[in-house]
mmCIF file of C-alpha atoms in Angstrom:
data_model
loop_
_atom_site.group_PDB
_atom_site.id
_atom_site.type_symbol
_atom_site.label_atom_id
_atom_site.label_comp_id
_atom_site.label_asym_id
_atom_site.label_seq_id
_atom_site.Cartn_x
_atom_site.Cartn_y
_atom_site.Cartn_z
ATOM 1 C CA MET A 1 0.000 0.000 0.000
ATOM 2 C CA THR A 2 1.393 3.406 -0.903
ATOM 3 C CA THR A 3 0.468 7.073 -0.754
ATOM 4 C CA GLU A 4 2.941 8.081 -3.478
ATOM 5 C CA PRO A 5 1.187 10.577 -5.709
ATOM 6 C CA LYS A 6 0.499 9.105 -9.136
ATOM 7 C CA ILE A 7 0.947 12.418 -10.910
ATOM 8 C CA ARG A 8 4.322 11.907 -12.530
ATOM 9 C CA GLU A 9 2.876 12.066 -16.009
ATOM 10 C CA ILE A 10 1.659 15.667 -15.605
ATOM 11 C CA SER A 11 3.130 17.947 -18.239
ATOM 12 C CA PRO A 12 4.138 21.279 -16.653
ATOM 13 C CA ASP A 13 3.516 23.109 -19.919
ATOM 14 C CA GLU A 14 -0.156 22.099 -19.929
ATOM 15 C CA THR A 15 -2.685 24.610 -18.602
ATOM 16 C CA LEU A 16 -3.469 24.617 -14.891
ATOM 17 C CA GLU A 17 -7.050 23.616 -15.555
ATOM 18 C CA VAL A 18 -6.137 20.461 -17.476
ATOM 19 C CA CYS A 19 -3.587 19.398 -14.857
ATOM 20 C CA ALA A 20 -5.974 20.183 -11.993
ATOM 21 C CA ARG A 21 -8.555 17.784 -13.429
ATOM 22 C CA GLN A 22 -5.960 15.026 -13.889
ATOM 23 C CA ILE A 23 -4.596 15.377 -10.361
ATOM 24 C CA ILE A 24 -7.952 15.558 -8.601
ATOM 25 C CA VAL A 25 -9.276 12.535 -10.492
ATOM 26 C CA SER A 26 -6.070 10.577 -9.809
ATOM 27 C CA TYR A 27 -6.195 11.237 -6.049
ATOM 28 C CA PHE A 28 -9.907 10.496 -5.961
ATOM 29 C CA HIS A 29 -9.419 7.067 -7.565
ATOM 30 C CA GLN A 30 -6.596 6.344 -5.174
ATOM 31 C CA MET A 31 -8.681 7.365 -2.151
ATOM 32 C CA MET A 32 -11.665 5.281 -3.158
ATOM 33 C CA SER A 33 -9.450 2.234 -3.771
ATOM 34 C CA TYR A 34 -9.032 1.937 0.015
ATOM 35 C CA LYS A 35 -12.758 2.036 0.776
ATOM 36 C CA GLU A 36 -13.464 -1.709 0.808
ATOM 37 C CA GLY A 37 -10.491 -2.390 3.087
ATOM 38 C CA ALA A 38 -11.581 0.401 5.406
ATOM 39 C CA LYS A 39 -15.083 -1.033 5.482
ATOM 40 C CA ASP A 40 -13.735 -4.470 6.384
ATOM 41 C CA GLY A 41 -11.714 -2.991 9.240
ATOM 42 C CA SER A 42 -9.366 -5.903 9.934
ATOM 43 C CA ASP A 43 -6.295 -4.035 8.623
ATOM 44 C CA ILE A 44 -6.035 -0.530 10.063
ATOM 45 C CA GLU A 45 -3.788 0.617 7.176
ATOM 46 C CA PHE A 46 -6.770 1.038 4.825
ATOM 47 C CA VAL A 47 -8.406 3.669 7.040
ATOM 48 C CA HIS A 48 -5.031 5.382 7.389
ATOM 49 C CA GLN A 49 -4.336 5.447 3.649
ATOM 50 C CA MET A 50 -7.855 6.553 2.774
ATOM 51 C CA ARG A 51 -7.570 9.431 5.236
ATOM 52 C CA VAL A 52 -4.116 10.495 4.029
ATOM 53 C CA THR A 53 -5.205 10.418 0.399
ATOM 54 C CA SER A 54 -8.334 12.409 1.216
ATOM 55 C CA ARG A 55 -6.042 15.056 2.749
ATOM 56 C CA ARG A 56 -3.867 15.100 -0.356
ATOM 57 C CA LEU A 57 -6.992 15.405 -2.463
ATOM 58 C CA ARG A 58 -8.213 18.339 -0.369
ATOM 59 C CA ALA A 59 -4.843 20.054 -0.617
ATOM 60 C CA ALA A 60 -5.081 19.738 -4.398
ATOM 61 C CA MET A 61 -8.671 21.008 -4.393
ATOM 62 C CA ASP A 62 -7.669 24.014 -2.236
ATOM 63 C CA ASN A 63 -5.039 24.928 -4.817
ATOM 64 C CA PHE A 64 -7.236 24.451 -7.854
ATOM 65 C CA ALA A 65 -10.587 25.783 -6.592
ATOM 66 C CA ASP A 66 -10.593 28.659 -9.085
ATOM 67 C CA CYS A 67 -10.569 26.232 -11.998
ATOM 68 C CA PHE A 68 -14.121 25.059 -11.292
ATOM 69 C CA PRO A 69 -17.640 26.492 -10.912
ATOM 70 C CA GLU A 70 -17.870 27.503 -7.260
ATOM 71 C CA LYS A 71 -21.190 26.045 -6.148
ATOM 72 C CA SER A 72 -20.690 22.479 -7.341
ATOM 73 C CA PHE A 73 -17.038 22.551 -6.348
ATOM 74 C CA LYS A 74 -17.951 23.455 -2.765
ATOM 75 C CA LYS A 75 -20.497 20.650 -2.579
ATOM 76 C CA HIS A 76 -17.888 18.067 -3.601
ATOM 77 C CA TYR A 77 -15.234 19.633 -1.371
ATOM 78 C CA LYS A 78 -17.502 19.397 1.668
ATOM 79 C CA LYS A 79 -18.053 15.707 1.037
ATOM 80 C CA ILE A 80 -14.315 15.021 0.837
ATOM 81 C CA LYS A 81 -13.851 16.986 4.049
ATOM 82 C CA LEU A 82 -16.496 14.821 5.700
ATOM 83 C CA ILE A 83 -14.635 11.701 4.526
ATOM 84 C CA THR A 84 -11.399 13.013 6.098
ATOM 85 C CA GLN A 85 -13.133 13.821 9.371
ATOM 86 C CA THR A 86 -15.009 10.528 9.617
ATOM 87 C CA MET A 87 -11.891 8.489 8.836
ATOM 88 C CA GLY A 88 -9.912 10.656 11.258
ATOM 89 C CA ALA A 89 -12.095 9.712 14.207
ATOM 90 C CA VAL A 90 -11.346 6.009 13.597
ATOM 91 C CA ARG A 91 -7.677 6.539 12.763
ATOM 92 C CA ASP A 92 -6.968 8.550 15.923
ATOM 93 C CA LEU A 93 -8.256 5.668 18.032
ATOM 94 C CA ASP A 94 -6.302 3.090 15.992
ATOM 95 C CA VAL A 95 -3.119 5.065 16.666
ATOM 96 C CA LEU A 96 -3.811 5.245 20.394
ATOM 97 C CA ILE A 97 -4.655 1.539 20.672
ATOM 98 C CA VAL A 98 -1.487 0.511 18.808
ATOM 99 C CA ARG A 99 0.616 2.876 20.919
ATOM 100 C CA PHE A 100 -0.695 1.542 24.244
ATOM 101 C CA GLU A 101 -0.509 -2.084 23.090
ATOM 102 C CA LYS A 102 3.158 -1.597 22.164
ATOM 103 C CA GLU A 103 3.937 -0.088 25.551
ATOM 104 C CA LEU A 104 2.219 -2.867 27.532
ATOM 105 C CA GLY A 105 5.123 -5.319 27.512
ATOM 106 C CA ALA A 106 7.514 -2.894 29.157
ATOM 107 C CA LEU A 107 5.236 -2.161 32.134
ATOM 108 C CA PRO A 108 5.045 -3.802 35.574
ATOM 109 C CA GLU A 109 2.004 -6.070 35.993
ATOM 110 C CA ILE A 110 -0.079 -3.660 38.064
ATOM 111 C CA GLU A 111 0.335 -0.896 35.500
ATOM 112 C CA GLN A 112 -0.414 -3.330 32.693
ATOM 113 C CA ALA A 113 -3.857 -3.928 34.191
ATOM 114 C CA ASP A 114 -4.608 -0.184 34.138
ATOM 115 C CA ILE A 115 -3.484 0.181 30.528
ATOM 116 C CA ARG A 116 -5.420 -2.948 29.464
ATOM 117 C CA LYS A 117 -8.612 -1.400 30.839
ATOM 118 C CA LEU A 118 -7.834 1.776 28.915
ATOM 119 C CA ILE A 119 -7.273 -0.214 25.701
ATOM 120 C CA GLU A 120 -10.644 -1.955 26.150
ATOM 121 C CA HIS A 121 -12.263 1.447 26.609
ATOM 122 C CA LEU A 122 -10.607 2.761 23.433
ATOM 123 C CA GLN A 123 -11.607 -0.344 21.459
ATOM 124 C CA GLN A 124 -15.223 0.311 22.378
ATOM 125 C CA GLU A 125 -14.840 3.933 21.281
ATOM 126 C CA ARG A 126 -13.336 2.705 18.008
ATOM 127 C CA GLU A 127 -16.363 0.512 17.359
ATOM 128 C CA ASP A 128 -18.565 3.563 17.951
ATOM 129 C CA ALA A 129 -16.427 5.712 15.647
ATOM 130 C CA ARG A 130 -16.687 3.148 12.842
ATOM 131 C CA LYS A 131 -20.480 3.466 12.714
ATOM 132 C CA PRO A 132 -20.591 6.980 11.169
ATOM 133 C CA MET A 133 -17.861 5.916 8.749
ATOM 134 C CA LEU A 134 -19.844 2.895 7.589
ATOM 135 C CA MET A 135 -22.999 5.009 7.319
ATOM 136 C CA LEU A 136 -21.113 7.531 5.211
ATOM 137 C CA PHE A 137 -19.947 4.773 2.856
ATOM 138 C CA VAL A 138 -23.546 3.628 2.414
ATOM 139 C CA GLU A 139 -24.604 7.211 1.716
ATOM 140 C CA LEU A 140 -21.839 7.640 -0.868
ATOM 141 C CA GLU A 141 -23.027 4.534 -2.663
ATOM 142 C CA GLU A 142 -26.728 5.385 -2.485
ATOM 143 C CA THR A 143 -26.200 8.909 -3.807
ATOM 144 C CA ASP A 144 -23.864 7.775 -6.592
ATOM 145 C CA PHE A 145 -21.244 10.161 -5.242
ATOM 146 C CA GLU A 146 -18.313 8.556 -7.061
ATOM 147 C CA LYS A 147 -19.919 8.894 -10.471
ATOM 148 C CA LYS A 148 -21.052 12.481 -9.810
ATOM 149 C CA PHE A 149 -17.621 13.514 -8.538
ATOM 150 C CA LEU A 150 -15.838 12.042 -11.546
ATOM 151 C CA THR A 151 -18.308 13.488 -14.016
ATOM 152 C CA PHE A 152 -17.793 16.940 -12.524
ATOM 153 C CA PHE A 153 -14.018 16.836 -12.386
ATOM 154 C CA GLN A 154 -13.377 14.961 -15.590
ATOM 155 C CA GLY A 155 -15.540 17.583 -17.154
ATOM 156 C CA TYR A 156 -15.837 16.160 -20.607
ATOM 157 C CA MET B 1 -8.314 23.385 12.843
ATOM 158 C CA ALA B 2 -7.804 26.566 10.815
ATOM 159 C CA LYS B 3 -8.997 26.596 7.222
ATOM 160 C CA ALA B 4 -6.513 26.709 4.368
ATOM 161 C CA HIS B 5 -5.886 30.258 3.174
ATOM 162 C CA LYS B 6 -7.639 31.012 -0.075
ATOM 163 C CA ILE B 7 -5.288 30.865 -3.039
ATOM 164 C CA THR B 8 -5.439 33.989 -5.193
ATOM 165 C CA GLY B 9 -4.020 35.113 -8.509
ATOM 166 C CA VAL B 10 -3.971 31.821 -10.383
ATOM 167 C CA VAL B 11 -3.997 32.033 -14.178
ATOM 168 C CA LEU B 12 -6.401 29.388 -15.400
ATOM 169 C CA GLN B 13 -5.072 29.287 -18.931
ATOM 170 C CA GLY B 14 -1.502 29.771 -17.747
ATOM 171 C CA SER B 15 0.808 26.774 -17.583
ATOM 172 C CA TYR B 16 1.096 24.465 -14.618
ATOM 173 C CA ARG B 17 4.723 25.590 -14.294
ATOM 174 C CA GLU B 18 3.709 29.264 -14.143
ATOM 175 C CA ASN B 19 0.966 28.638 -11.589
ATOM 176 C CA ALA B 20 3.276 26.624 -9.335
ATOM 177 C CA ARG B 21 5.194 29.874 -8.826
ATOM 178 C CA ILE B 22 1.982 31.683 -7.898
ATOM 179 C CA ILE B 23 0.544 29.047 -5.541
ATOM 180 C CA LEU B 24 3.545 27.671 -3.630
ATOM 181 C CA PRO B 25 4.751 30.998 -2.120
ATOM 182 C CA GLN B 26 1.239 31.480 -0.696
ATOM 183 C CA LYS B 27 1.478 28.077 0.977
ATOM 184 C CA VAL B 28 4.824 29.046 2.512
ATOM 185 C CA GLU B 29 3.320 32.282 3.850
ATOM 186 C CA GLU B 30 0.444 30.340 5.409
ATOM 187 C CA VAL B 31 2.938 28.307 7.455
ATOM 188 C CA TYR B 32 4.638 31.454 8.712
ATOM 189 C CA THR B 33 1.401 33.043 9.945
ATOM 190 C CA TRP B 34 1.702 30.688 12.938
ATOM 191 C CA GLU B 35 5.275 31.635 13.768
ATOM 192 C CA PRO B 36 4.434 34.364 16.335
ATOM 193 C CA PHE B 37 2.834 31.733 18.598
ATOM 194 C CA ILE B 38 5.250 28.820 18.535
ATOM 195 C CA ARG B 39 7.674 29.973 21.215
ATOM 196 C CA ASP B 40 4.993 29.345 23.817
ATOM 197 C CA ALA B 41 4.877 25.574 24.463
ATOM 198 C CA ALA B 42 1.318 25.867 25.779
ATOM 199 C CA ARG B 43 -0.106 27.128 22.452
ATOM 200 C CA ARG B 44 -1.287 23.653 21.449
ATOM 201 C CA GLU B 45 -3.887 24.857 18.984
ATOM 202 C CA GLU B 46 -1.460 27.087 17.103
ATOM 203 C CA LEU B 47 1.233 24.403 17.022
ATOM 204 C CA HIS B 48 -1.361 22.024 15.612
ATOM 205 C CA ASN B 49 -2.421 24.593 13.030
ATOM 206 C CA MET B 50 1.185 25.122 11.986
ATOM 207 C CA ARG B 51 1.544 21.357 11.529
ATOM 208 C CA ILE B 52 -1.536 21.294 9.294
ATOM 209 C CA SER B 53 -0.245 24.249 7.237
ATOM 210 C CA ILE B 54 3.121 22.499 6.873
ATOM 211 C CA LYS B 55 1.315 19.366 5.709
ATOM 212 C CA ARG B 56 -0.582 21.422 3.112
ATOM 213 C CA LEU B 57 2.704 22.915 1.923
ATOM 214 C CA ARG B 58 4.251 19.455 1.690
ATOM 215 C CA TYR B 59 1.389 18.033 -0.351
ATOM 216 C CA THR B 60 1.389 21.096 -2.613
ATOM 217 C CA MET B 61 5.146 20.812 -3.160
ATOM 218 C CA GLU B 62 4.696 17.156 -4.113
ATOM 219 C CA ILE B 63 1.936 18.094 -6.545
ATOM 220 C CA PHE B 64 4.113 20.745 -8.198
ATOM 221 C CA GLN B 65 7.498 19.001 -8.090
ATOM 222 C CA VAL B 66 7.241 18.232 -11.794
ATOM 223 C CA ALA B 67 7.025 21.987 -12.493
ATOM 224 C CA TYR B 68 10.562 22.540 -11.158
ATOM 225 C CA ARG B 69 12.341 20.288 -13.598
ATOM 226 C CA SER B 70 14.228 22.168 -16.225
ATOM 227 C CA PRO B 71 12.358 21.946 -19.555
ATOM 228 C CA LYS B 72 15.589 22.064 -21.539
ATOM 229 C CA MET B 73 17.414 19.286 -19.763
ATOM 230 C CA PRO B 74 16.925 15.560 -20.226
ATOM 231 C CA ALA B 75 14.971 14.008 -17.356
ATOM 232 C CA LYS B 76 18.028 12.153 -16.004
ATOM 233 C CA THR B 77 20.176 15.288 -15.764
ATOM 234 C CA ALA B 78 17.410 17.326 -14.226
ATOM 235 C CA ALA B 79 17.030 14.760 -11.493
ATOM 236 C CA THR B 80 20.566 15.501 -10.328
ATOM 237 C CA THR B 81 20.187 19.295 -10.186
ATOM 238 C CA ASN B 82 16.810 20.954 -9.586
ATOM 239 C CA ASP B 83 15.195 17.783 -8.285
ATOM 240 C CA LYS B 84 17.951 17.374 -5.740
ATOM 241 C CA ARG B 85 17.450 20.873 -4.372
ATOM 242 C CA PHE B 86 13.708 20.473 -4.441
ATOM 243 C CA ASN B 87 13.997 17.244 -2.456
ATOM 244 C CA GLU B 88 16.271 18.921 0.092
ATOM 245 C CA PHE B 89 13.669 21.620 0.736
ATOM 246 C CA LEU B 90 10.913 19.040 0.815
ATOM 247 C CA GLY B 91 12.928 16.964 3.300
ATOM 248 C CA VAL B 92 13.078 19.900 5.714
ATOM 249 C CA ILE B 93 9.319 20.382 5.450
ATOM 250 C CA VAL B 94 8.659 16.671 6.075
ATOM 251 C CA ASP B 95 11.010 16.747 9.070
ATOM 252 C CA LEU B 96 9.132 19.707 10.597
ATOM 253 C CA GLN B 97 5.809 18.008 9.961
ATOM 254 C CA GLU B 98 6.992 14.856 11.715
ATOM 255 C CA ILE B 99 8.344 16.506 14.828
ATOM 256 C CA LEU B 100 5.215 18.643 15.188
ATOM 257 C CA GLY B 101 3.259 15.411 14.663
ATOM 258 C CA ASP B 102 5.081 13.878 17.631
ATOM 259 C CA VAL B 103 4.200 16.903 19.767
ATOM 260 C CA HIS B 104 0.565 16.657 18.690
ATOM 261 C CA ASP B 105 0.431 12.900 19.366
ATOM 262 C CA CYS B 106 1.594 13.552 22.927
ATOM 263 C CA ASP B 107 -1.051 16.260 23.346
ATOM 264 C CA VAL B 108 -3.751 13.828 22.212
ATOM 265 C CA VAL B 109 -2.472 11.056 24.510
ATOM 266 C CA LEU B 110 -2.383 13.474 27.449
ATOM 267 C CA GLU B 111 -5.949 14.541 26.791
ATOM 268 C CA VAL B 112 -7.175 10.941 26.499
ATOM 269 C CA LEU B 113 -5.323 9.783 29.619
ATOM 270 C CA THR B 114 -6.491 12.750 31.680
ATOM 271 C CA ASP B 115 -10.133 12.376 30.608
ATOM 272 C CA TYR B 116 -10.055 8.629 31.117
ATOM 273 C CA GLY B 117 -8.339 8.946 34.488
ATOM 274 C CA MET B 118 -10.972 11.372 35.704
ATOM 275 C CA GLN B 119 -13.888 9.256 34.452
ATOM 276 C CA ALA B 120 -12.669 5.845 35.531
ATOM 277 C CA GLU B 121 -11.374 6.360 39.049
ATOM 278 C CA GLN B 122 -13.296 8.112 41.778
ATOM 279 C CA GLY B 123 -10.587 7.501 44.373
ATOM 280 C CA GLY B 124 -7.822 9.104 42.284
ATOM 281 C CA VAL B 125 -6.159 8.306 38.992
ATOM 282 C CA ALA B 126 -4.914 4.688 38.678
ATOM 283 C CA PRO B 127 -1.102 4.383 39.145
ATOM 284 C CA GLY B 128 -0.533 3.018 35.649
ATOM 285 C CA ILE B 129 -2.403 5.945 34.119
ATOM 286 C CA ALA B 130 -0.760 8.548 36.356
ATOM 287 C CA LYS B 131 2.703 7.259 35.458
ATOM 288 C CA HIS B 132 1.828 7.344 31.780
ATOM 289 C CA ILE B 133 0.654 10.941 32.035
ATOM 290 C CA ALA B 134 3.966 11.959 33.618
ATOM 291 C CA GLN B 135 6.026 10.082 31.010
ATOM 292 C CA THR B 136 4.037 11.481 28.104
ATOM 293 C CA GLN B 137 4.444 15.022 29.450
ATOM 294 C CA GLU B 138 8.214 14.496 29.557
ATOM 295 C CA THR B 139 8.240 13.195 25.977
ATOM 296 C CA ARG B 140 6.124 16.147 24.879
ATOM 297 C CA ASN B 141 8.536 18.617 26.478
ATOM 298 C CA ALA B 142 11.500 16.965 24.759
ATOM 299 C CA ASP B 143 9.747 16.859 21.360
ATOM 300 C CA TYR B 144 8.712 20.498 21.626
ATOM 301 C CA LYS B 145 12.301 21.464 22.500
ATOM 302 C CA THR B 146 13.580 19.555 19.455
ATOM 303 C CA PHE B 147 11.044 21.302 17.229
ATOM 304 C CA LEU B 148 11.951 24.740 18.509
ATOM 305 C CA GLU B 149 15.680 24.089 18.060
ATOM 306 C CA LYS B 150 15.101 23.003 14.471
ATOM 307 C CA TRP B 151 12.936 26.044 13.817
ATOM 308 C CA GLU B 152 15.475 28.467 15.299
ATOM 309 C CA HIS B 153 18.226 26.869 13.241
ATOM 310 C CA LEU B 154 16.152 27.304 10.072
ATOM 311 C CA SER B 155 15.486 30.943 10.975
ATOM 312 C CA ALA B 156 19.211 31.512 11.512
ATOM 313 C CA ILE B 157 20.083 30.202 8.047
ATOM 314 C CA ASP B 158 17.234 32.204 6.438
ATOM 315 C CA PHE B 159 15.435 29.075 5.281
ATOM 316 C CA LYS B 160 12.210 30.893 4.417
ATOM 317 C CA GLN B 161 13.890 33.293 1.983
ATOM 318 C CA LYS B 162 15.917 30.501 0.420
ATOM 319 C CA LEU B 163 12.798 28.407 -0.070
ATOM 320 C CA LEU B 164 10.834 31.338 -1.527
ATOM 321 C CA SER B 165 13.684 32.205 -3.901
ATOM 322 C CA PHE B 166 13.907 28.629 -5.089
ATOM 323 C CA LEU B 167 10.149 28.337 -5.562
ATOM 324 C CA ALA B 168 10.080 31.589 -7.548
ATOM 325 C CA SER B 169 12.956 30.525 -9.788
#
């Protein structure tokens, strides 16, 4: 799994508008490629990569906003922001759980018990944080978001 | 989290190369709007906002890296000149992002441990949690010190001006 931007083929002599479309579409495809893994949830890397790529996509959209009609652009931007935020809630808990699990082995037994209780508490919070994420995925599918986004940004 | 500053002055029908030189300096300036706050270790929000602005700069540099290769040189040669310098600047930005990320991680852990400690134990915070809070605070102090040292070093060598000159070239 990689977050390397797949934008090497951009020609710097092309117009900004043409390149902006290529980059946004490329990041979008990359972001959505992690969705099924994130939904499954057994490998925490998928949520991480989907969140990182959504941030890269937003950074690109911030830079290229002027290339697109404002109203529709904002609607799509808000949805990507919501994806980042929803994934972020899960990712933050994944990071904490992994961090405390790693530290467990080095602790005396009595402290281990305290940290184990904390990990259980965080795992429950993680389950709760996954619910909005899964609901968002359903909404994206039901509203045909992927197709609408690509139609708008591919433009032709 | 603060919003990204609005990018102005782009030339839609201008080349990608030309627009890189309009957009990237604005991203650098966004990072530096947080500078007045960073010498106070307690300004968590501003340190976090600087980290986010640095991340935006990093991603934007990666997007525009291709626009800093010399058009007249073969790709292989260009990779040893402009690309090398570009990667050096980018490396500094990534380094700053990472150390501020460490500071932020500690801030999040401290918040979680403190909240959890207060909720879970009526007779005082559990020893394992209390010890963790103290250790994390120490790590946070050390990470913040490292960040500030790096920042002061970059200020001393006029990193901002060097970066802006390179990006405008």
